């Protein structure tokens, strides 16, 4: 049973699932909105952000194809952050009550849901680890290694603006550019406009 394979879902849940299309910059849900649904990104990219009291924006997650978001809806009354489409996107929306009922009744679905949560924890641990690496080029290299490992390749596709990647890493765009140049100069990466290739010694 797989949340991404709708035909494998229990009939009651399958009938409750809907698709939602978003244009660039459109909001899926706002911080403080009633938490009514869980989502999986089918295509595109959704950014989860939280707005602080001093008007700063903190990025929690960038959800791409196959990634989940809004899990907290199952256990909370409101969303603690906002979800905004970075590019034209399509999400699968699972209403809270039918999904909870299906999870309680189907151990395989519950296991699939837990696996998604474990992946979220791993991503969060990486973010914490990255913030503890002071040198920008070392932080960037660790980030690239993680992406390459996730894709089982040594090539990372750069399909987001560098300023957004910099923000995720807690760097300025200028610092990120210098870090990229240093890694390239040291022979640890090779890059084109849309791809970064980790050299063998760096991918290990």
PDB file of C-alpha atoms in Angstrom:
ATOM      1  CA  UNK A   1       0.000   0.000   0.000  1.00  0.00           C
ATOM      2  CA  UNK A   2       1.422   3.333  -1.063  1.00  0.00           C
ATOM      3  CA  UNK A   3       0.072   6.871  -0.610  1.00  0.00           C
ATOM      4  CA  UNK A   4       1.467   7.789  -4.015  1.00  0.00           C
ATOM      5  CA  UNK A   5      -0.301   4.887  -5.743  1.00  0.00           C
ATOM      6  CA  UNK A   6      -3.929   5.871  -5.433  1.00  0.00           C
ATOM      7  CA  UNK A   7      -5.242   2.580  -6.803  1.00  0.00           C
ATOM      8  CA  UNK A   8      -3.642   0.768  -3.875  1.00  0.00           C
ATOM      9  CA  UNK A   9      -5.510   2.807  -1.256  1.00  0.00           C
ATOM     10  CA  UNK A  10      -8.662   1.716   0.588  1.00  0.00           C
ATOM     11  CA  UNK A  11     -11.738   2.696  -1.419  1.00  0.00           C
ATOM     12  CA  UNK A  12     -13.086   5.175   1.139  1.00  0.00           C
ATOM     13  CA  UNK A  13      -9.792   7.067   1.230  1.00  0.00           C
ATOM     14  CA  UNK A  14      -9.312   6.854  -2.530  1.00  0.00           C
ATOM     15  CA  UNK A  15     -12.713   8.447  -3.063  1.00  0.00           C
ATOM     16  CA  UNK A  16     -11.841  11.310  -0.705  1.00  0.00           C
ATOM     17  CA  UNK A  17      -8.527  12.191  -2.363  1.00  0.00           C
ATOM     18  CA  UNK A  18      -8.444  15.237  -4.659  1.00  0.00           C
ATOM     19  CA  UNK A  19      -5.748  16.922  -6.755  1.00  0.00           C
ATOM     20  CA  UNK A  20      -4.915  20.585  -6.378  1.00  0.00           C
ATOM     21  CA  UNK A  21      -3.014  22.672  -8.947  1.00  0.00           C
ATOM     22  CA  UNK A  22      -0.948  25.693  -7.898  1.00  0.00           C
ATOM     23  CA  UNK A  23       0.677  28.428  -9.931  1.00  0.00           C
ATOM     24  CA  UNK A  24       4.036  29.957  -9.009  1.00  0.00           C
ATOM     25  CA  UNK A  25       3.722  31.943  -5.772  1.00  0.00           C
ATOM     26  CA  UNK A  26       0.282  30.550  -4.934  1.00  0.00           C
ATOM     27  CA  UNK A  27      -0.321  29.513  -1.325  1.00  0.00           C
ATOM     28  CA  UNK A  28      -1.520  26.007  -0.515  1.00  0.00           C
ATOM     29  CA  UNK A  29      -2.227  26.882   3.119  1.00  0.00           C
ATOM     30  CA  UNK A  30      -1.393  29.774   5.405  1.00  0.00           C
ATOM     31  CA  UNK A  31       0.235  29.757   8.828  1.00  0.00           C
ATOM     32  CA  UNK A  32      -2.645  29.566  11.321  1.00  0.00           C
ATOM     33  CA  UNK A  33      -5.181  28.106   8.881  1.00  0.00           C
ATOM     34  CA  UNK A  34      -7.313  25.190  10.135  1.00  0.00           C
ATOM     35  CA  UNK A  35      -5.324  21.994   9.575  1.00  0.00           C
ATOM     36  CA  UNK A  36      -7.684  19.918   7.468  1.00  0.00           C
ATOM     37  CA  UNK A  37      -5.507  17.945   5.043  1.00  0.00           C
ATOM     38  CA  UNK A  38      -2.217  16.167   4.436  1.00  0.00           C
ATOM     39  CA  UNK A  39      -0.481  16.569   1.060  1.00  0.00           C
ATOM     40  CA  UNK A  40       2.008  14.883  -1.250  1.00  0.00           C
ATOM     41  CA  UNK A  41       3.689  16.800  -4.054  1.00  0.00           C
ATOM     42  CA  UNK A  42       2.904  15.105  -7.361  1.00  0.00           C
ATOM     43  CA  UNK A  43       4.783  17.602  -9.548  1.00  0.00           C
ATOM     44  CA  UNK A  44       6.608  20.864  -8.924  1.00  0.00           C
ATOM     45  CA  UNK A  45       8.015  22.241  -5.691  1.00  0.00           C
ATOM     46  CA  UNK A  46       6.406  23.617  -2.502  1.00  0.00           C
ATOM     47  CA  UNK A  47       8.249  25.625   0.136  1.00  0.00           C
ATOM     48  CA  UNK A  48       7.214  25.507   3.801  1.00  0.00           C
ATOM     49  CA  UNK A  49       7.963  28.774   5.588  1.00  0.00           C
ATOM     50  CA  UNK A  50       7.199  30.305   8.967  1.00  0.00           C
ATOM     51  CA  UNK A  51       6.872  34.036   9.558  1.00  0.00           C
ATOM     52  CA  UNK A  52       8.317  35.196  12.892  1.00  0.00           C
ATOM     53  CA  UNK A  53       7.169  38.111  15.013  1.00  0.00           C
ATOM     54  CA  UNK A  54      10.000  40.300  13.690  1.00  0.00           C
ATOM     55  CA  UNK A  55       8.947  39.667  10.054  1.00  0.00           C
ATOM     56  CA  UNK A  56      11.709  37.194   9.316  1.00  0.00           C
ATOM     57  CA  UNK A  57      11.015  34.146   7.150  1.00  0.00           C
ATOM     58  CA  UNK A  58      12.310  30.726   8.217  1.00  0.00           C
ATOM     59  CA  UNK A  59      12.309  27.929   5.633  1.00  0.00           C
ATOM     60  CA  UNK A  60      11.376  24.557   7.140  1.00  0.00           C
ATOM     61  CA  UNK A  61      11.309  22.398   4.060  1.00  0.00           C
ATOM     62  CA  UNK A  62      11.335  22.442   0.281  1.00  0.00           C
ATOM     63  CA  UNK A  63       9.028  19.617  -0.804  1.00  0.00           C
ATOM     64  CA  UNK A  64       9.601  18.225  -4.285  1.00  0.00           C
ATOM     65  CA  UNK A  65       7.992  15.415  -6.272  1.00  0.00           C
ATOM     66  CA  UNK A  66       7.068  12.545  -3.957  1.00  0.00           C
ATOM     67  CA  UNK A  67       7.648  14.557  -0.762  1.00  0.00           C
ATOM     68  CA  UNK A  68       4.921  14.976   1.848  1.00  0.00           C
ATOM     69  CA  UNK A  69       3.840  18.048   3.760  1.00  0.00           C
ATOM     70  CA  UNK A  70       1.208  18.980   6.285  1.00  0.00           C
ATOM     71  CA  UNK A  71       1.539  15.815   8.382  1.00  0.00           C
ATOM     72  CA  UNK A  72       0.857  17.887  11.468  1.00  0.00           C
ATOM     73  CA  UNK A  73      -2.736  18.263  10.266  1.00  0.00           C
ATOM     74  CA  UNK A  74      -3.442  14.798  11.653  1.00  0.00           C
ATOM     75  CA  UNK A  75      -2.564  15.865  15.184  1.00  0.00           C
ATOM     76  CA  UNK A  76      -3.104  19.633  15.290  1.00  0.00           C
ATOM     77  CA  UNK A  77      -5.928  22.110  14.804  1.00  0.00           C
ATOM     78  CA  UNK A  78      -3.907  24.625  12.767  1.00  0.00           C
ATOM     79  CA  UNK A  79      -0.931  24.706  10.398  1.00  0.00           C
ATOM     80  CA  UNK A  80       2.189  26.161  12.103  1.00  0.00           C
ATOM     81  CA  UNK A  81       3.635  27.408   8.804  1.00  0.00           C
ATOM     82  CA  UNK A  82       2.679  28.406   5.266  1.00  0.00           C
ATOM     83  CA  UNK A  83       3.100  26.372   2.077  1.00  0.00           C
ATOM     84  CA  UNK A  84       3.909  28.307  -1.098  1.00  0.00           C
ATOM     85  CA  UNK A  85       4.520  26.969  -4.616  1.00  0.00           C
ATOM     86  CA  UNK A  86       7.972  27.904  -5.914  1.00  0.00           C
ATOM     87  CA  UNK A  87       7.044  26.685  -9.402  1.00  0.00           C
ATOM     88  CA  UNK A  88       3.798  25.473 -11.018  1.00  0.00           C
ATOM     89  CA  UNK A  89       2.881  22.454  -8.910  1.00  0.00           C
ATOM     90  CA  UNK A  90       0.299  19.757  -8.369  1.00  0.00           C
ATOM     91  CA  UNK A  91      -0.404  18.149  -5.022  1.00  0.00           C
ATOM     92  CA  UNK A  92      -2.490  15.220  -3.863  1.00  0.00           C
ATOM     93  CA  UNK A  93      -4.717  16.241  -0.967  1.00  0.00           C
ATOM     94  CA  UNK A  94      -5.765  13.698   1.650  1.00  0.00           C
ATOM     95  CA  UNK A  95      -8.518  15.000   3.986  1.00  0.00           C
ATOM     96  CA  UNK A  96      -7.682  14.464   7.641  1.00  0.00           C
ATOM     97  CA  UNK A  97     -10.513  12.241   8.883  1.00  0.00           C
ATOM     98  CA  UNK A  98     -10.593   9.724   5.992  1.00  0.00           C
ATOM     99  CA  UNK A  99      -6.799   9.432   6.151  1.00  0.00           C
ATOM    100  CA  UNK A 100      -6.771   8.875   9.919  1.00  0.00           C
ATOM    101  CA  UNK A 101      -9.466   6.219   9.604  1.00  0.00           C
ATOM    102  CA  UNK A 102      -7.520   4.433   6.843  1.00  0.00           C
ATOM    103  CA  UNK A 103      -4.269   4.514   8.845  1.00  0.00           C
ATOM    104  CA  UNK A 104      -5.983   3.028  11.903  1.00  0.00           C
ATOM    105  CA  UNK A 105      -7.509   0.238   9.843  1.00  0.00           C
ATOM    106  CA  UNK A 106      -4.561  -0.615   7.570  1.00  0.00           C
ATOM    107  CA  UNK A 107      -1.153  -1.533   9.064  1.00  0.00           C
ATOM    108  CA  UNK A 108       0.559  -1.310   5.649  1.00  0.00           C
ATOM    109  CA  UNK A 109      -0.642   2.253   5.159  1.00  0.00           C
ATOM    110  CA  UNK A 110       0.441   3.143   8.700  1.00  0.00           C
ATOM    111  CA  UNK A 111       3.909   1.749   7.954  1.00  0.00           C
ATOM    112  CA  UNK A 112       4.129   3.786   4.735  1.00  0.00           C
ATOM    113  CA  UNK A 113       3.154   6.913   6.644  1.00  0.00           C
ATOM    114  CA  UNK A 114       5.756   6.234   9.328  1.00  0.00           C
ATOM    115  CA  UNK A 115       8.445   5.808   6.666  1.00  0.00           C
ATOM    116  CA  UNK A 116       7.612   9.284   5.365  1.00  0.00           C
ATOM    117  CA  UNK A 117       7.944  10.714   8.862  1.00  0.00           C
ATOM    118  CA  UNK A 118      11.327   9.023   9.328  1.00  0.00           C
ATOM    119  CA  UNK A 119      12.557  10.647   6.116  1.00  0.00           C
ATOM    120  CA  UNK A 120      11.363  14.004   7.444  1.00  0.00           C
ATOM    121  CA  UNK A 121      13.379  13.450  10.612  1.00  0.00           C
ATOM    122  CA  UNK A 122      16.466  12.658   8.540  1.00  0.00           C
ATOM    123  CA  UNK A 123      16.024  15.868   6.562  1.00  0.00           C
ATOM    124  CA  UNK A 124      15.657  17.858   9.769  1.00  0.00           C
ATOM    125  CA  UNK A 125      18.803  16.284  11.219  1.00  0.00           C
ATOM    126  CA  UNK A 126      20.681  17.336   8.090  1.00  0.00           C
ATOM    127  CA  UNK A 127      19.502  20.939   8.474  1.00  0.00           C
ATOM    128  CA  UNK A 128      20.718  20.991  12.078  1.00  0.00           C
ATOM    129  CA  UNK A 129      24.032  19.423  11.065  1.00  0.00           C
ATOM    130  CA  UNK A 130      24.546  21.968   8.285  1.00  0.00           C
ATOM    131  CA  UNK A 131      23.970  24.926  10.593  1.00  0.00           C
ATOM    132  CA  UNK A 132      26.747  23.599  12.851  1.00  0.00           C
ATOM    133  CA  UNK A 133      29.303  23.601  10.000  1.00  0.00           C
ATOM    134  CA  UNK A 134      30.888  27.050  10.087  1.00  0.00           C
ATOM    135  CA  UNK A 135      32.905  27.028   6.858  1.00  0.00           C
ATOM    136  CA  UNK A 136      30.566  27.847   3.968  1.00  0.00           C
ATOM    137  CA  UNK A 137      32.308  25.585   1.433  1.00  0.00           C
ATOM    138  CA  UNK A 138      32.234  22.619   3.836  1.00  0.00           C
ATOM    139  CA  UNK A 139      28.558  23.238   4.596  1.00  0.00           C
ATOM    140  CA  UNK A 140      27.776  23.353   0.899  1.00  0.00           C
ATOM    141  CA  UNK A 141      29.761  20.183   0.172  1.00  0.00           C
ATOM    142  CA  UNK A 142      27.906  18.282   2.904  1.00  0.00           C
ATOM    143  CA  UNK A 143      24.598  19.473   1.441  1.00  0.00           C
ATOM    144  CA  UNK A 144      25.573  18.364  -2.062  1.00  0.00           C
ATOM    145  CA  UNK A 145      26.683  14.965  -0.791  1.00  0.00           C
ATOM    146  CA  UNK A 146      23.316  14.500   0.886  1.00  0.00           C
ATOM    147  CA  UNK A 147      21.441  15.362  -2.308  1.00  0.00           C
ATOM    148  CA  UNK A 148      23.654  13.056  -4.356  1.00  0.00           C
ATOM    149  CA  UNK A 149      23.165  10.217  -1.863  1.00  0.00           C
ATOM    150  CA  UNK A 150      19.396  10.715  -1.974  1.00  0.00           C
ATOM    151  CA  UNK A 151      19.476  10.397  -5.763  1.00  0.00           C
ATOM    152  CA  UNK A 152      22.000   7.516  -5.752  1.00  0.00           C
ATOM    153  CA  UNK A 153      24.155   9.526  -8.148  1.00  0.00           C
ATOM    154  CA  UNK A 154      27.082  11.928  -8.142  1.00  0.00           C
ATOM    155  CA  UNK A 155      25.174  14.555 -10.135  1.00  0.00           C
ATOM    156  CA  UNK A 156      22.941  17.167  -8.474  1.00  0.00           C
ATOM    157  CA  UNK A 157      20.461  19.026 -10.662  1.00  0.00           C
ATOM    158  CA  UNK A 158      20.315  22.736  -9.869  1.00  0.00           C
ATOM    159  CA  UNK A 159      16.701  23.580 -10.642  1.00  0.00           C
ATOM    160  CA  UNK A 160      16.255  26.293  -8.005  1.00  0.00           C
ATOM    161  CA  UNK A 161      17.597  29.855  -7.894  1.00  0.00           C
ATOM    162  CA  UNK A 162      20.920  30.033  -6.045  1.00  0.00           C
ATOM    163  CA  UNK A 163      19.512  32.665  -3.693  1.00  0.00           C
ATOM    164  CA  UNK A 164      16.922  30.146  -2.476  1.00  0.00           C
ATOM    165  CA  UNK A 165      19.547  27.455  -1.946  1.00  0.00           C
ATOM    166  CA  UNK A 166      21.667  30.006  -0.087  1.00  0.00           C
ATOM    167  CA  UNK A 167      18.743  30.849   2.194  1.00  0.00           C
ATOM    168  CA  UNK A 168      18.192  27.152   2.962  1.00  0.00           C
ATOM    169  CA  UNK A 169      21.846  26.866   3.969  1.00  0.00           C
ATOM    170  CA  UNK A 170      21.841  30.047   6.044  1.00  0.00           C
ATOM    171  CA  UNK A 171      24.233  31.773   3.633  1.00  0.00           C
ATOM    172  CA  UNK A 172      24.094  34.907   1.570  1.00  0.00           C
ATOM    173  CA  UNK A 173      24.006  34.450  -2.220  1.00  0.00           C
ATOM    174  CA  UNK A 174      27.482  36.014  -2.420  1.00  0.00           C
ATOM    175  CA  UNK A 175      28.882  33.570   0.144  1.00  0.00           C
ATOM    176  CA  UNK A 176      27.313  30.657  -1.702  1.00  0.00           C
ATOM    177  CA  UNK A 177      28.875  31.788  -4.989  1.00  0.00           C
ATOM    178  CA  UNK A 178      32.296  32.008  -3.351  1.00  0.00           C
ATOM    179  CA  UNK A 179      31.825  28.542  -1.817  1.00  0.00           C
ATOM    180  CA  UNK A 180      30.908  27.075  -5.201  1.00  0.00           C
ATOM    181  CA  UNK A 181      33.924  28.707  -6.812  1.00  0.00           C
ATOM    182  CA  UNK A 182      36.221  27.357  -4.078  1.00  0.00           C
ATOM    183  CA  UNK A 183      34.921  23.792  -4.378  1.00  0.00           C
ATOM    184  CA  UNK A 184      35.334  23.979  -8.142  1.00  0.00           C
ATOM    185  CA  UNK A 185      38.829  25.422  -7.842  1.00  0.00           C
ATOM    186  CA  UNK A 186      39.806  22.652  -5.423  1.00  0.00           C
ATOM    187  CA  UNK A 187      38.533  20.012  -7.848  1.00  0.00           C
ATOM    188  CA  UNK A 188      35.790  18.776  -5.540  1.00  0.00           C
ATOM    189  CA  UNK A 189      32.976  19.627  -7.934  1.00  0.00           C
ATOM    190  CA  UNK A 190      32.460  20.368 -11.607  1.00  0.00           C
ATOM    191  CA  UNK A 191      29.479  22.425 -12.627  1.00  0.00           C
ATOM    192  CA  UNK A 192      27.421  23.658 -15.490  1.00  0.00           C
ATOM    193  CA  UNK A 193      24.525  26.096 -15.306  1.00  0.00           C
ATOM    194  CA  UNK A 194      22.032  23.387 -14.318  1.00  0.00           C
ATOM    195  CA  UNK A 195      24.147  20.608 -12.801  1.00  0.00           C
ATOM    196  CA  UNK A 196      26.831  20.074 -10.182  1.00  0.00           C
ATOM    197  CA  UNK A 197      28.901  16.887 -10.383  1.00  0.00           C
ATOM    198  CA  UNK A 198      30.677  15.669  -7.279  1.00  0.00           C
ATOM    199  CA  UNK A 199      34.148  14.409  -8.131  1.00  0.00           C
ATOM    200  CA  UNK A 200      34.853  10.879  -6.962  1.00  0.00           C
ATOM    201  CA  UNK A 201      36.905  11.826  -3.892  1.00  0.00           C
ATOM    202  CA  UNK A 202      34.183  14.264  -2.778  1.00  0.00           C
ATOM    203  CA  UNK A 203      31.276  11.910  -3.343  1.00  0.00           C
ATOM    204  CA  UNK A 204      32.722   9.291  -1.014  1.00  0.00           C
TER     205      UNK A 204
END
